[in-house]
Amino acid sequence: MEQRIFEIYAPVRNTINKSLGVVVKVAGENVTVQPLAGDRMTFKAQYLAPASPEETAALQDLVTRLKLEEENRERAKTVKTDPALIREEFEKFVKHIAARYPKSAEAFREFWGELLAAAGDLPGQTWEMRPNTSKNPGPVLKLFNPGSQKWVYCLSLLAGWGLRMEIKKEFLPPGTEKLFPIDHAMFGAGRAVELVYRDFTPEKRKPYADCVREIYSKAAETKPAP
């Protein structure tokens, strides 16, 4: 029997149990399908058939959602390397804060500017935005790790009504641990601090900017050319 050929996002019907789904992966005769509900499953192509027009209409919302998720994944990859898109995502992030907490957004933007003055404003290199996700969204400062020869996360900022910062222990200059009193952040690899903007005066912000400046100053010798 001739093997059926299915394209990605094709609406299909399982010929055995009549369940409906959308093709998300094809590997030879193995076809992975996202059903209307539940986890993805892989079937032999011979057990699948193209959905009828009525069934296709019922699957249209799922097809749209899957395509949008893929577009977001691809955009996230591009955002990590395109300076203009990184800045655009940052502005969106701050606007989301401002919609609920205008004063917090102003304070965060001011402090972020102080951090970039210390670390260097090179989106895609010294900082980036996490991919679009509901889990810990926000900007991160990056640092060149000579051991791995890669740019890695150094300081993460989780901003909203208040501000939580998490920093990797390996990058903390000696004597600055007190700035990040919460231990075992980042699954034990970092330290953290939680701050309220109304108490985060310029005087209290300065030690954090100075800490970042010291970190990047020490890393300058091992940092590759842009």
mmCIF file of C-alpha atoms in Angstrom:
data_model
loop_
_atom_site.group_PDB
_atom_site.id
_atom_site.type_symbol
_atom_site.label_atom_id
_atom_site.label_comp_id
_atom_site.label_asym_id
_atom_site.label_seq_id
_atom_site.Cartn_x
_atom_site.Cartn_y
_atom_site.Cartn_z
ATOM 1 C CA MET A 1 0.000 0.000 0.000
ATOM 2 C CA GLU A 2 1.327 3.407 -0.973
ATOM 3 C CA GLN A 3 2.407 5.496 2.027
ATOM 4 C CA ARG A 4 0.353 8.619 2.629
ATOM 5 C CA ILE A 5 2.290 11.875 2.620
ATOM 6 C CA PHE A 6 1.283 14.522 5.157
ATOM 7 C CA GLU A 7 2.464 18.106 5.405
ATOM 8 C CA ILE A 8 3.052 20.036 8.635
ATOM 9 C CA TYR A 9 -0.187 21.566 9.984
ATOM 10 C CA ALA A 10 -2.299 19.167 7.909
ATOM 11 C CA PRO A 11 -5.625 18.354 9.637
ATOM 12 C CA VAL A 12 -5.912 14.568 9.983
ATOM 13 C CA ARG A 13 -8.178 11.840 11.351
ATOM 14 C CA ASN A 14 -7.049 8.634 13.029
ATOM 15 C CA THR A 15 -8.658 5.852 10.975
ATOM 16 C CA ILE A 16 -8.837 3.530 13.977
ATOM 17 C CA ASN A 17 -10.394 5.631 16.742
ATOM 18 C CA LYS A 18 -11.608 8.555 14.564
ATOM 19 C CA SER A 19 -9.800 11.134 16.748
ATOM 20 C CA LEU A 20 -8.809 14.409 15.111
ATOM 21 C CA GLY A 21 -5.503 16.249 15.192
ATOM 22 C CA VAL A 22 -2.951 18.390 13.361
ATOM 23 C CA VAL A 23 0.368 17.151 11.998
ATOM 24 C CA VAL A 24 3.339 18.772 13.733
ATOM 25 C CA LYS A 25 6.199 16.481 12.647
ATOM 26 C CA VAL A 26 6.912 13.955 9.910
ATOM 27 C CA ALA A 27 9.817 11.505 10.038
ATOM 28 C CA GLY A 28 9.545 8.932 7.315
ATOM 29 C CA GLU A 29 6.411 6.866 7.940
ATOM 30 C CA ASN A 30 6.093 8.228 11.499
ATOM 31 C CA VAL A 31 3.740 11.189 11.887
ATOM 32 C CA THR A 32 3.399 13.174 15.128
ATOM 33 C CA VAL A 33 -0.016 14.650 15.720
ATOM 34 C CA GLN A 34 -1.283 17.284 18.160
ATOM 35 C CA PRO A 35 -4.854 16.275 19.098
ATOM 36 C CA LEU A 36 -7.551 18.755 20.022
ATOM 37 C CA ALA A 37 -6.838 17.947 23.673
ATOM 38 C CA GLY A 38 -4.008 16.139 25.395
ATOM 39 C CA ASP A 39 -0.411 15.317 24.520
ATOM 40 C CA ARG A 40 1.093 14.801 21.104
ATOM 41 C CA MET A 41 1.170 11.251 19.764
ATOM 42 C CA THR A 42 3.075 9.566 16.956
ATOM 43 C CA PHE A 43 1.426 7.189 14.515
ATOM 44 C CA LYS A 44 2.345 5.294 11.382
ATOM 45 C CA ALA A 45 1.163 7.260 8.366
ATOM 46 C CA GLN A 46 -1.026 4.349 7.273
ATOM 47 C CA TYR A 47 -3.296 4.906 10.292
ATOM 48 C CA LEU A 48 -4.030 8.527 9.405
ATOM 49 C CA ALA A 49 -6.244 10.089 6.764
ATOM 50 C CA PRO A 50 -6.878 13.663 5.662
ATOM 51 C CA ALA A 51 -9.642 15.307 7.648
ATOM 52 C CA SER A 52 -12.952 16.023 5.934
ATOM 53 C CA PRO A 53 -13.958 19.657 5.284
ATOM 54 C CA GLU A 54 -16.152 19.604 8.389
ATOM 55 C CA GLU A 55 -13.373 18.098 10.502
ATOM 56 C CA THR A 56 -10.883 20.580 9.076
ATOM 57 C CA ALA A 57 -13.122 23.448 10.147
ATOM 58 C CA ALA A 58 -13.214 22.019 13.678
ATOM 59 C CA LEU A 59 -9.404 21.932 13.718
ATOM 60 C CA GLN A 60 -8.851 25.429 12.339
ATOM 61 C CA ASP A 61 -8.357 27.109 15.734
ATOM 62 C CA LEU A 62 -5.755 24.494 16.661
ATOM 63 C CA VAL A 63 -3.922 25.017 13.361
ATOM 64 C CA THR A 64 -3.864 28.770 13.980
ATOM 65 C CA ARG A 65 -2.540 28.310 17.531
ATOM 66 C CA LEU A 66 0.216 25.918 16.438
ATOM 67 C CA LYS A 67 1.366 28.280 13.680
ATOM 68 C CA LEU A 68 1.411 31.210 16.110
ATOM 69 C CA GLU A 69 3.453 29.217 18.633
ATOM 70 C CA GLU A 70 5.977 28.382 15.922
ATOM 71 C CA GLU A 71 6.150 32.030 14.827
ATOM 72 C CA ASN A 72 6.813 33.037 18.444
ATOM 73 C CA ARG A 73 9.585 30.451 18.723
ATOM 74 C CA GLU A 74 11.223 31.691 15.546
ATOM 75 C CA ARG A 75 10.812 35.309 16.635
ATOM 76 C CA ALA A 76 12.401 34.475 19.979
ATOM 77 C CA LYS A 77 15.448 33.091 18.152
ATOM 78 C CA THR A 78 15.678 36.268 16.062
ATOM 79 C CA VAL A 79 15.097 38.548 19.038
ATOM 80 C CA LYS A 80 18.124 37.039 20.792
ATOM 81 C CA THR A 81 20.406 38.337 18.020
ATOM 82 C CA ASP A 82 18.695 41.393 16.507
ATOM 83 C CA PRO A 83 19.457 44.550 18.541
ATOM 84 C CA ALA A 84 16.420 46.427 17.224
ATOM 85 C CA LEU A 85 14.048 43.605 18.124
ATOM 86 C CA ILE A 86 15.646 43.209 21.548
ATOM 87 C CA ARG A 87 15.009 46.893 22.266
ATOM 88 C CA GLU A 88 11.469 46.530 20.940
ATOM 89 C CA GLU A 89 10.792 43.597 23.282
ATOM 90 C CA PHE A 90 12.230 45.576 26.179
ATOM 91 C CA GLU A 91 9.894 48.486 25.469
ATOM 92 C CA LYS A 92 6.923 46.126 25.354
ATOM 93 C CA PHE A 93 7.994 44.661 28.682
ATOM 94 C CA VAL A 94 8.195 48.070 30.355
ATOM 95 C CA LYS A 95 4.832 49.111 28.876
ATOM 96 C CA HIS A 96 3.250 46.019 30.445
ATOM 97 C CA ILE A 97 4.587 47.130 33.820
ATOM 98 C CA ALA A 98 3.443 50.722 33.240
ATOM 99 C CA ALA A 99 -0.091 49.587 32.442
ATOM 100 C CA ARG A 100 -0.499 48.473 36.066
ATOM 101 C CA TYR A 101 2.285 50.226 37.953
ATOM 102 C CA PRO A 102 3.300 53.497 36.229
ATOM 103 C CA LYS A 103 5.655 54.615 39.020
ATOM 104 C CA SER A 104 7.321 51.206 39.119
ATOM 105 C CA ALA A 105 7.916 51.310 35.356
ATOM 106 C CA GLU A 106 9.588 54.722 35.645
ATOM 107 C CA ALA A 107 11.802 53.549 38.500
ATOM 108 C CA PHE A 108 12.730 50.343 36.711
ATOM 109 C CA ARG A 109 13.642 52.126 33.477
ATOM 110 C CA GLU A 110 15.861 54.565 35.389
ATOM 111 C CA PHE A 111 17.655 51.783 37.231
ATOM 112 C CA TRP A 112 18.024 49.734 34.056
ATOM 113 C CA GLY A 113 19.737 52.698 32.436
ATOM 114 C CA GLU A 114 22.194 52.814 35.322
ATOM 115 C CA LEU A 115 22.956 49.113 34.911
ATOM 116 C CA LEU A 116 23.544 49.475 31.168
ATOM 117 C CA ALA A 117 25.878 52.397 31.822
ATOM 118 C CA ALA A 118 27.898 49.984 33.937
ATOM 119 C CA ALA A 119 27.657 46.876 31.755
ATOM 120 C CA GLY A 120 27.529 48.408 28.284
ATOM 121 C CA ASP A 121 24.437 48.848 26.138
ATOM 122 C CA LEU A 122 25.029 46.145 23.531
ATOM 123 C CA PRO A 123 21.735 44.290 23.026
ATOM 124 C CA GLY A 124 22.344 40.714 21.978
ATOM 125 C CA GLN A 125 25.751 40.747 23.628
ATOM 126 C CA THR A 126 25.802 42.373 27.066
ATOM 127 C CA TRP A 127 22.037 41.979 27.505
ATOM 128 C CA GLU A 128 18.967 40.415 25.999
ATOM 129 C CA MET A 129 15.322 39.655 26.668
ATOM 130 C CA ARG A 130 14.154 36.227 27.647
ATOM 131 C CA PRO A 131 11.994 34.587 24.976
ATOM 132 C CA ASN A 132 8.258 35.332 25.160
ATOM 133 C CA THR A 133 7.129 33.225 28.073
ATOM 134 C CA SER A 134 5.004 33.536 31.164
ATOM 135 C CA LYS A 135 7.841 32.150 33.272
ATOM 136 C CA ASN A 136 10.189 34.804 34.607
ATOM 137 C CA PRO A 137 9.952 37.310 31.730
ATOM 138 C CA GLY A 138 12.339 40.235 31.721
ATOM 139 C CA PRO A 139 15.785 41.476 30.681
ATOM 140 C CA VAL A 140 19.046 39.801 31.623
ATOM 141 C CA LEU A 141 22.628 41.014 31.678
ATOM 142 C CA LYS A 142 25.092 38.681 29.992
ATOM 143 C CA LEU A 143 28.786 38.117 30.563
ATOM 144 C CA PHE A 144 31.465 36.323 28.572
ATOM 145 C CA ASN A 145 32.508 33.099 30.288
ATOM 146 C CA PRO A 146 36.118 32.277 29.316
ATOM 147 C CA GLY A 147 35.660 28.673 30.445
ATOM 148 C CA SER A 148 32.816 27.889 28.073
ATOM 149 C CA GLN A 149 33.747 30.617 25.562
ATOM 150 C CA LYS A 150 30.097 31.680 25.533
ATOM 151 C CA TRP A 151 28.035 34.658 26.658
ATOM 152 C CA VAL A 152 25.994 33.496 29.652
ATOM 153 C CA TYR A 153 23.377 34.991 31.945
ATOM 154 C CA CYS A 154 24.919 37.004 34.761
ATOM 155 C CA LEU A 155 22.085 39.031 36.296
ATOM 156 C CA SER A 156 18.357 38.468 35.787
ATOM 157 C CA LEU A 157 15.777 41.147 36.543
ATOM 158 C CA LEU A 158 12.205 40.164 37.360
ATOM 159 C CA ALA A 159 10.360 43.445 37.390
ATOM 160 C CA GLY A 160 6.802 44.410 38.212
ATOM 161 C CA TRP A 161 5.348 46.130 41.265
ATOM 162 C CA GLY A 162 8.670 45.379 42.937
ATOM 163 C CA LEU A 163 12.007 44.170 41.649
ATOM 164 C CA ARG A 164 13.778 40.847 42.154
ATOM 165 C CA MET A 165 17.333 40.436 40.915
ATOM 166 C CA GLU A 166 19.154 37.133 40.680
ATOM 167 C CA ILE A 167 22.887 36.906 40.047
ATOM 168 C CA LYS A 168 25.160 33.927 39.510
ATOM 169 C CA LYS A 169 27.464 33.427 42.468
ATOM 170 C CA GLU A 170 30.498 32.881 40.259
ATOM 171 C CA PHE A 171 30.355 36.483 39.063
ATOM 172 C CA LEU A 172 29.867 38.211 42.424
ATOM 173 C CA PRO A 173 32.901 40.282 43.462
ATOM 174 C CA PRO A 174 34.186 39.446 46.963
ATOM 175 C CA GLY A 175 32.405 41.445 49.625
ATOM 176 C CA THR A 176 29.250 42.123 47.602
ATOM 177 C CA GLU A 177 27.297 39.114 48.812
ATOM 178 C CA LYS A 178 25.383 41.340 51.240
ATOM 179 C CA LEU A 179 23.777 43.107 48.268
ATOM 180 C CA PHE A 180 22.062 39.801 47.422
ATOM 181 C CA PRO A 181 21.055 38.334 50.802
ATOM 182 C CA ILE A 182 18.842 35.527 49.457
ATOM 183 C CA ASP A 183 20.981 32.434 48.902
ATOM 184 C CA HIS A 184 20.264 29.386 46.745
ATOM 185 C CA ALA A 185 18.592 31.342 43.930
ATOM 186 C CA MET A 186 18.831 29.955 40.396
ATOM 187 C CA PHE A 187 18.549 26.416 41.761
ATOM 188 C CA GLY A 188 21.439 27.028 44.109
ATOM 189 C CA ALA A 189 23.735 28.672 41.552
ATOM 190 C CA GLY A 190 22.896 32.249 42.459
ATOM 191 C CA ARG A 191 21.939 34.811 45.040
ATOM 192 C CA ALA A 192 18.983 37.184 44.949
ATOM 193 C CA VAL A 193 17.499 40.342 46.373
ATOM 194 C CA GLU A 194 13.922 41.603 46.443
ATOM 195 C CA LEU A 195 13.401 45.358 46.440
ATOM 196 C CA VAL A 196 10.509 47.797 46.680
ATOM 197 C CA TYR A 197 10.889 50.764 44.337
ATOM 198 C CA ARG A 198 9.714 53.397 46.817
ATOM 199 C CA ASP A 199 12.621 52.434 49.084
ATOM 200 C CA PHE A 200 15.109 52.014 46.234
ATOM 201 C CA THR A 201 16.633 55.494 46.304
ATOM 202 C CA PRO A 202 19.551 56.587 44.098
ATOM 203 C CA GLU A 203 21.834 56.057 47.095
ATOM 204 C CA LYS A 204 20.615 52.498 47.547
ATOM 205 C CA ARG A 205 20.803 51.795 43.803
ATOM 206 C CA LYS A 206 24.392 52.940 43.456
ATOM 207 C CA PRO A 207 26.009 49.878 45.119
ATOM 208 C CA TYR A 208 24.255 47.620 42.603
ATOM 209 C CA ALA A 209 25.423 49.652 39.620
ATOM 210 C CA ASP A 210 28.916 49.724 41.122
ATOM 211 C CA CYS A 211 28.798 45.945 41.575
ATOM 212 C CA VAL A 212 27.855 45.435 37.930
ATOM 213 C CA ARG A 213 30.552 47.894 36.842
ATOM 214 C CA GLU A 214 33.177 45.929 38.786
ATOM 215 C CA ILE A 215 31.997 42.639 37.301
ATOM 216 C CA TYR A 216 32.228 43.910 33.733
ATOM 217 C CA SER A 217 35.487 45.708 34.342
ATOM 218 C CA LYS A 218 37.111 42.469 35.483
ATOM 219 C CA ALA A 219 35.631 40.580 32.547
ATOM 220 C CA ALA A 220 36.834 43.104 29.971
ATOM 221 C CA GLU A 221 40.175 41.348 29.462
ATOM 222 C CA THR A 222 38.529 38.080 28.485
ATOM 223 C CA LYS A 223 35.662 39.562 26.499
ATOM 224 C CA PRO A 224 35.900 38.858 22.737
ATOM 225 C CA ALA A 225 35.573 41.622 20.193
ATOM 226 C CA PRO A 226 31.945 42.507 19.287
#
